[in-house]
Amino acid sequence: MRPITKYIGIIGYQLGHLISPLFQQAAFDALGLDVRYESWETEPAQLQRVIQGIRQPSNLGANVTVPYKEAVLPFLDGLDELAREIGAVNTIVNREKQLLGYNTDAEGFLRALRQDGGFEPEGKRAVLLGAGGAARAAAFSLVKAGGRSLVISNRTLERAQALASDLEPYGTEIYALTRGSEQLNEALATCDLLVNCTSVGMKHSATEDQSSLPAEMIPRQALVYDLVYNPVGTPLLMAAKRAGARVLGGLAMLVYQGAAAFQLWTGEAAPIDIMFKVARKGLKAQ
Ligand code: ATR
């Protein structure tokens, strides 16, 4: 009997150019797995129907991206503990018609920070810019890894406050601030890690030539980690380099979250080197 092709899709809206389909397909091909990884562009009114469709036996699962990482939760049958805590899902696994939600962004964030940034967050002071889905994964990762303090600065203060209150039980000192506050300057002067979790600086966006932090506020003593992966040299990272700070881009997190998802779908270790190579090539071509 001919083996049946299996499918995985990435669910999002107004996706533009995605890198995940390139490096995930390359990974399945490298392992000789008969899997097609597709873009499943989904309008908001269709989200529930598309999620239901993942239950078909030919589907292994899905990735979820902007703007649905929180919206998909009510349509799933079960949630991994970490995804439940973070309140966001980026990976769905179809286990015998049961849809299980995971968050591999958190694992990708930490693995990149440790392996590619050479940074151990335990006992360290961090400043986070942003309070959306990416910020939630980063913030939970840092507090669960034993971070000493976490300052969350967001354009919309209420969103930073909501995240701060969800993080309270973990024992890390948490502060929620607006962008222009004096306390932010103080936090930046003493932090060990600055993470940009906003979309500012992303290629093809309205803010592609902007940095989420003015050059004079960049903490030169810290590691500056930008979760934006396109372009590789974001305005924030270029300014941080000029200021003499160490820098880490978002590509490693992208690949590691994808590798963790790959393992959940297939039970096999992902071919990381191939994924990196294809992701870099895909970015260059854009
Ligand atoms: P993601 O899942 O990528 O985190 P998101 O949940 O939409 O996407 O969050 C985007 C983040 O970028 C938010 O922190 C957002 O700030 P608001 O909460 O105030 O909306 C931030 N952001 C987006 N555009 C921004 C801009 N032009 N200036 C400052 N912050 C911006």
CSV table of C-alpha atoms and ligand atoms in Angstrom, one decimal:
chain,number,residue,atom,x,y,z
A,1,MET,CA,0.0,0.0,0.0
A,2,ARG,CA,1.3,3.5,-0.8
A,3,PRO,CA,2.0,5.5,2.3
A,4,ILE,CA,-0.4,8.5,2.8
A,5,THR,CA,1.1,12.0,2.6
A,6,LYS,CA,0.7,13.8,5.9
A,7,TYR,CA,0.1,17.5,6.3
A,8,ILE,CA,1.0,20.4,8.6
A,9,GLY,CA,0.0,24.0,8.2
A,10,ILE,CA,0.9,27.3,9.6
A,11,ILE,CA,-2.2,29.2,10.6
A,12,GLY,CA,-2.1,33.0,10.5
A,13,TYR,CA,-3.6,36.0,8.8
A,14,GLN,CA,-2.0,38.5,6.4
A,15,LEU,CA,1.1,36.4,6.6
A,16,GLY,CA,3.4,37.8,3.9
A,17,HIS,CA,6.6,36.0,3.4
A,18,LEU,CA,7.1,33.2,5.9
A,19,ILE,CA,10.3,31.4,6.6
A,20,SER,CA,8.8,28.4,8.6
A,21,PRO,CA,7.4,26.6,5.5
A,22,LEU,CA,10.9,26.7,3.9
A,23,PHE,CA,12.9,25.3,6.8
A,24,GLN,CA,10.2,22.9,8.1
A,25,GLN,CA,9.8,21.3,4.6
A,26,ALA,CA,13.6,21.0,4.2
A,27,ALA,CA,13.6,19.2,7.6
A,28,PHE,CA,10.9,16.7,6.6
A,29,ASP,CA,12.6,16.1,3.3
A,30,ALA,CA,16.0,15.6,4.9
A,31,LEU,CA,14.5,12.8,7.1
A,32,GLY,CA,12.7,11.2,4.2
A,33,LEU,CA,9.3,11.8,5.8
A,34,ASP,CA,6.3,12.1,3.5
A,35,VAL,CA,5.0,15.4,5.0
A,36,ARG,CA,3.9,18.6,3.3
A,37,TYR,CA,4.2,21.8,5.4
A,38,GLU,CA,1.8,24.4,4.0
A,39,SER,CA,0.7,28.0,4.6
A,40,TRP,CA,-2.9,28.0,5.9
A,41,GLU,CA,-3.9,31.7,5.6
A,42,THR,CA,-7.0,32.0,7.7
A,43,GLU,CA,-9.6,34.8,8.0
A,44,PRO,CA,-10.8,35.4,11.6
A,45,ALA,CA,-14.3,34.1,10.8
A,46,GLN,CA,-12.8,30.8,9.5
A,47,LEU,CA,-10.5,30.1,12.4
A,48,GLN,CA,-12.7,27.6,14.3
A,49,ARG,CA,-13.4,25.7,11.0
A,50,VAL,CA,-9.7,25.5,10.1
A,51,ILE,CA,-8.8,24.2,13.6
A,52,GLN,CA,-11.6,21.6,13.4
A,53,GLY,CA,-10.1,20.4,10.1
A,54,ILE,CA,-6.8,19.6,11.8
A,55,ARG,CA,-8.6,16.5,13.3
A,56,GLN,CA,-8.5,14.7,9.9
A,57,PRO,CA,-6.2,11.7,10.1
A,58,SER,CA,-4.0,13.0,7.3
A,59,ASN,CA,-3.0,16.1,9.4
A,60,LEU,CA,-0.2,15.8,12.0
A,61,GLY,CA,-0.9,19.3,13.4
A,62,ALA,CA,-0.2,22.9,12.9
A,63,ASN,CA,1.8,26.0,13.8
A,64,VAL,CA,-0.1,29.1,14.9
A,65,THR,CA,1.2,32.6,14.4
A,66,VAL,CA,0.1,36.2,14.5
A,67,PRO,CA,-2.7,37.0,15.3
A,68,TYR,CA,-4.1,33.7,16.6
A,69,LYS,CA,-1.8,32.4,19.3
A,70,GLU,CA,-4.3,33.3,22.0
A,71,ALA,CA,-7.5,33.0,20.0
A,72,VAL,CA,-7.0,29.2,19.3
A,73,LEU,CA,-7.1,28.1,22.9
A,74,PRO,CA,-10.9,27.6,23.2
A,75,PHE,CA,-10.9,25.3,20.2
A,76,LEU,CA,-8.4,22.8,21.5
A,77,ASP,CA,-9.0,19.6,23.5
A,78,GLY,CA,-6.0,19.9,25.8
A,79,LEU,CA,-3.2,22.2,26.7
A,80,ASP,CA,0.4,21.5,27.7
A,81,GLU,CA,1.1,23.0,31.2
A,82,LEU,CA,3.5,25.7,29.9
A,83,ALA,CA,1.1,26.8,27.1
A,84,ARG,CA,-1.6,27.1,29.8
A,85,GLU,CA,0.6,29.3,32.0
A,86,ILE,CA,1.7,31.5,29.1
A,87,GLY,CA,-1.8,31.6,27.7
A,88,ALA,CA,-0.6,31.2,24.1
A,89,VAL,CA,-0.2,28.3,21.7
A,90,ASN,CA,2.2,28.2,18.7
A,91,THR,CA,2.0,24.4,18.0
A,92,ILE,CA,-0.9,22.0,17.7
A,93,VAL,CA,-0.5,18.3,17.6
A,94,ASN,CA,-3.3,16.0,16.3
A,95,ARG,CA,-3.2,13.0,18.6
A,96,GLU,CA,-5.9,10.6,17.4
A,97,LYS,CA,-8.3,13.4,16.8
A,98,GLN,CA,-7.5,15.1,20.0
A,99,LEU,CA,-5.9,18.6,19.4
A,100,LEU,CA,-3.2,19.4,22.0
A,101,GLY,CA,-1.7,22.9,22.3
A,102,TYR,CA,1.9,23.6,23.1
A,103,ASN,CA,4.1,26.7,23.3
A,104,THR,CA,7.5,26.0,21.8
A,105,ASP,CA,8.4,29.8,21.6
A,106,ALA,CA,9.4,29.6,25.2
A,107,GLU,CA,11.8,26.7,24.7
A,108,GLY,CA,13.2,28.4,21.5
A,109,PHE,CA,13.7,31.7,23.3
A,110,LEU,CA,15.7,30.1,26.2
A,111,ARG,CA,17.7,27.8,24.0
A,112,ALA,CA,18.8,30.6,21.8
A,113,LEU,CA,19.6,32.8,24.8
A,114,ARG,CA,21.8,30.1,26.4
A,115,GLN,CA,23.3,28.4,23.3
A,116,ASP,CA,23.7,31.3,20.9
A,117,GLY,CA,23.8,34.2,23.4
A,118,GLY,CA,25.9,32.5,26.0
A,119,PHE,CA,23.6,34.0,28.6
A,120,GLU,CA,22.3,32.2,31.7
A,121,PRO,CA,19.2,34.1,33.0
A,122,GLU,CA,19.3,32.7,36.6
A,123,GLY,CA,19.9,35.6,39.0
A,124,LYS,CA,19.9,38.2,36.2
A,125,ARG,CA,18.1,41.5,35.7
A,126,ALA,CA,16.1,41.8,32.4
A,127,VAL,CA,14.2,44.5,30.7
A,128,LEU,CA,11.5,43.5,28.2
A,129,LEU,CA,10.1,45.8,25.5
A,130,GLY,CA,6.5,44.7,24.6
A,131,ALA,CA,3.7,42.7,26.2
A,132,GLY,CA,2.1,40.7,23.4
A,133,GLY,CA,2.4,37.0,22.7
A,134,ALA,CA,6.1,36.9,22.1
A,135,ALA,CA,6.7,38.9,25.3
A,136,ARG,CA,4.6,36.5,27.3
A,137,ALA,CA,6.7,33.5,26.1
A,138,ALA,CA,9.9,35.4,26.9
A,139,ALA,CA,8.7,36.7,30.3
A,140,PHE,CA,7.6,33.2,31.5
A,141,SER,CA,10.8,31.7,30.4
A,142,LEU,CA,12.9,34.2,32.3
A,143,VAL,CA,11.0,34.0,35.6
A,144,LYS,CA,10.8,30.2,35.4
A,145,ALA,CA,14.6,30.1,34.8
A,146,GLY,CA,15.1,32.1,38.1
A,147,GLY,CA,15.6,35.6,36.8
A,148,ARG,CA,16.2,38.1,39.6
A,149,SER,CA,14.1,41.0,38.2
A,150,LEU,CA,12.0,41.7,35.2
A,151,VAL,CA,10.9,45.1,33.9
A,152,ILE,CA,8.2,45.1,31.3
A,153,SER,CA,7.8,48.2,29.3
A,154,ASN,CA,5.0,48.5,26.7
A,155,ARG,CA,3.3,51.2,24.7
A,156,THR,CA,0.0,50.1,26.2
A,157,LEU,CA,0.7,50.1,30.0
A,158,GLU,CA,-2.4,48.0,30.8
A,159,ARG,CA,-1.1,45.1,28.8
A,160,ALA,CA,2.3,45.2,30.6
A,161,GLN,CA,0.4,45.3,34.0
A,162,ALA,CA,-1.7,42.3,33.0
A,163,LEU,CA,1.4,40.3,32.1
A,164,ALA,CA,3.1,41.4,35.3
A,165,SER,CA,0.2,40.2,37.4
A,166,ASP,CA,0.3,36.8,35.7
A,167,LEU,CA,4.0,36.5,36.6
A,168,GLU,CA,3.6,37.4,40.3
A,169,PRO,CA,3.5,33.8,41.7
A,170,TYR,CA,7.0,33.0,40.5
A,171,GLY,CA,9.1,35.0,42.9
A,172,THR,CA,10.9,37.3,40.5
A,173,GLU,CA,10.6,41.0,41.1
A,174,ILE,CA,8.3,42.3,38.4
A,175,TYR,CA,7.7,45.9,37.3
A,176,ALA,CA,5.3,47.2,34.6
A,177,LEU,CA,6.3,50.6,33.1
A,178,THR,CA,5.3,52.9,30.2
A,179,ARG,CA,7.9,53.6,27.5
A,180,GLY,CA,8.8,57.1,28.7
A,181,SER,CA,9.1,56.5,32.4
A,182,GLU,CA,12.2,57.6,34.5
A,183,GLN,CA,12.2,54.2,36.1
A,184,LEU,CA,12.9,52.6,32.7
A,185,ASN,CA,16.1,54.6,32.4
A,186,GLU,CA,17.2,53.4,35.8
A,187,ALA,CA,16.4,49.8,34.9
A,188,LEU,CA,18.2,50.0,31.6
A,189,ALA,CA,21.3,51.4,33.4
A,190,THR,CA,21.6,48.3,35.6
A,191,CYS,CA,20.2,45.4,33.5
A,192,ASP,CA,22.0,42.4,32.2
A,193,LEU,CA,19.6,41.6,29.4
A,194,LEU,CA,17.4,43.7,27.1
A,195,VAL,CA,14.8,41.9,25.0
A,196,ASN,CA,12.8,43.5,22.2
A,197,CYS,CA,9.5,41.6,22.0
A,198,THR,CA,7.7,44.2,19.9
A,199,SER,CA,7.3,44.0,16.2
A,200,VAL,CA,9.2,47.4,15.7
A,201,GLY,CA,11.9,47.1,13.1
A,202,MET,CA,10.4,44.2,11.2
A,203,LYS,CA,11.0,44.2,7.4
A,204,HIS,CA,8.1,45.1,5.2
A,205,SER,CA,6.3,46.8,8.2
A,206,ALA,CA,5.5,50.4,8.8
A,207,THR,CA,8.2,50.5,11.5
A,208,GLU,CA,11.0,48.7,9.5
A,209,ASP,CA,13.5,51.6,9.8
A,210,GLN,CA,12.7,52.2,13.5
A,211,SER,CA,14.2,51.0,16.8
A,212,SER,CA,12.1,50.2,19.8
A,213,LEU,CA,14.7,52.0,22.0
A,214,PRO,CA,16.5,55.3,21.2
A,215,ALA,CA,20.2,54.9,20.7
A,216,GLU,CA,21.1,56.9,23.8
A,217,MET,CA,19.1,54.5,26.0
A,218,ILE,CA,20.7,51.3,24.8
A,219,PRO,CA,22.4,49.5,27.8
A,220,ARG,CA,25.9,48.9,26.5
A,221,GLN,CA,26.7,46.6,29.5
A,222,ALA,CA,23.9,44.2,28.6
A,223,LEU,CA,23.1,41.5,26.0
A,224,VAL,CA,20.6,43.1,23.6
A,225,TYR,CA,18.3,40.3,22.2
A,226,ASP,CA,15.9,41.2,19.4
A,227,LEU,CA,13.2,38.7,18.7
A,228,VAL,CA,12.7,40.2,15.3
A,229,TYR,CA,14.5,37.9,12.8
A,230,ASN,CA,13.9,39.8,9.5
A,231,PRO,CA,16.2,41.6,8.8
A,232,VAL,CA,19.0,39.9,10.6
A,233,GLY,CA,20.5,43.3,11.4
A,234,THR,CA,17.5,45.2,12.8
A,235,PRO,CA,17.8,48.9,13.6
A,236,LEU,CA,18.0,48.1,17.3
A,237,LEU,CA,20.8,45.5,16.9
A,238,MET,CA,22.8,47.9,14.7
A,239,ALA,CA,22.5,50.7,17.2
A,240,ALA,CA,23.4,48.3,20.1
A,241,LYS,CA,26.5,47.1,18.2
A,242,ARG,CA,27.5,50.7,17.7
A,243,ALA,CA,27.0,51.3,21.4
A,244,GLY,CA,29.4,48.4,22.2
A,245,ALA,CA,26.7,46.0,23.5
A,246,ARG,CA,26.7,42.2,22.8
A,247,VAL,CA,23.8,41.3,20.5
A,248,LEU,CA,21.6,38.3,19.6
A,249,GLY,CA,19.1,38.2,16.7
A,250,GLY,CA,15.8,36.3,16.5
A,251,LEU,CA,16.7,33.7,13.9
A,252,ALA,CA,18.0,31.1,16.4
A,253,MET,CA,14.7,31.4,18.4
A,254,LEU,CA,12.7,30.9,15.2
A,255,VAL,CA,14.6,27.8,14.3
A,256,TYR,CA,14.6,26.3,17.8
A,257,GLN,CA,10.9,26.8,18.3
A,258,GLY,CA,10.4,25.1,14.9
A,259,ALA,CA,12.7,22.2,15.9
A,260,ALA,CA,10.8,21.6,19.1
A,261,ALA,CA,7.5,21.6,17.1
A,262,PHE,CA,9.0,19.2,14.6
A,263,GLN,CA,9.9,16.8,17.4
A,264,LEU,CA,6.3,17.0,18.9
A,265,TRP,CA,4.8,16.1,15.5
A,266,THR,CA,7.2,13.4,14.4
A,267,GLY,CA,8.8,12.1,17.6
A,268,GLU,CA,12.2,12.6,15.9
A,269,ALA,CA,15.0,15.0,16.5
A,270,ALA,CA,15.0,17.9,14.1
A,271,PRO,CA,17.9,18.4,11.7
A,272,ILE,CA,18.9,21.8,13.1
A,273,ASP,CA,21.8,22.5,10.9
A,274,ILE,CA,19.7,22.1,7.7
A,275,MET,CA,16.9,24.2,9.2
A,276,PHE,CA,19.4,27.1,10.0
A,277,LYS,CA,20.9,26.9,6.5
A,278,VAL,CA,17.5,27.0,4.7
A,279,ALA,CA,16.2,29.8,7.1
A,280,ARG,CA,19.2,32.0,6.4
A,281,LYS,CA,19.0,31.4,2.7
A,282,GLY,CA,15.2,32.2,2.8
A,283,LEU,CA,15.9,35.5,4.6
A,284,LYS,CA,18.5,36.6,2.2
A,285,ALA,CA,16.2,36.0,-0.8
A,286,GLN,CA,13.6,38.4,0.6
B,1,ATR,P1,3.4,39.0,19.0
B,1,ATR,O1,2.7,37.8,19.1
B,1,ATR,O2,4.4,39.1,17.9
B,1,ATR,O3,4.0,39.4,20.3
B,1,ATR,P2,1.4,41.0,19.5
B,1,ATR,O4,0.8,40.2,20.5
B,1,ATR,O5,0.5,41.7,18.5
B,1,ATR,O6,2.4,40.2,18.5
B,1,ATR,O7,2.3,42.1,20.2
B,1,ATR,C1,3.0,43.1,19.5
B,1,ATR,C2,3.8,43.9,20.5
B,1,ATR,O8,4.5,44.9,19.8
B,1,ATR,C3,3.0,44.7,21.6
B,1,ATR,O9,3.7,44.8,22.8
B,1,ATR,C4,2.8,46.0,20.9
B,1,ATR,O10,2.5,47.1,21.8
B,1,ATR,P3,0.9,47.4,22.3
B,1,ATR,O11,0.6,46.3,23.3
B,1,ATR,O12,1.0,48.7,22.8
B,1,ATR,O13,0.1,47.2,21.0
B,1,ATR,C5,4.1,46.2,20.3
B,1,ATR,N1,4.1,47.2,19.2
B,1,ATR,C6,3.6,47.0,17.9
B,1,ATR,N2,3.8,48.1,17.2
B,1,ATR,C7,4.5,49.0,18.0
B,1,ATR,C8,4.9,50.3,17.8
B,1,ATR,N3,4.8,50.9,16.6
B,1,ATR,N4,5.5,51.0,18.8
B,1,ATR,C9,5.6,50.3,20.0
B,1,ATR,N5,5.2,49.1,20.3
B,1,ATR,C10,4.6,48.4,19.3
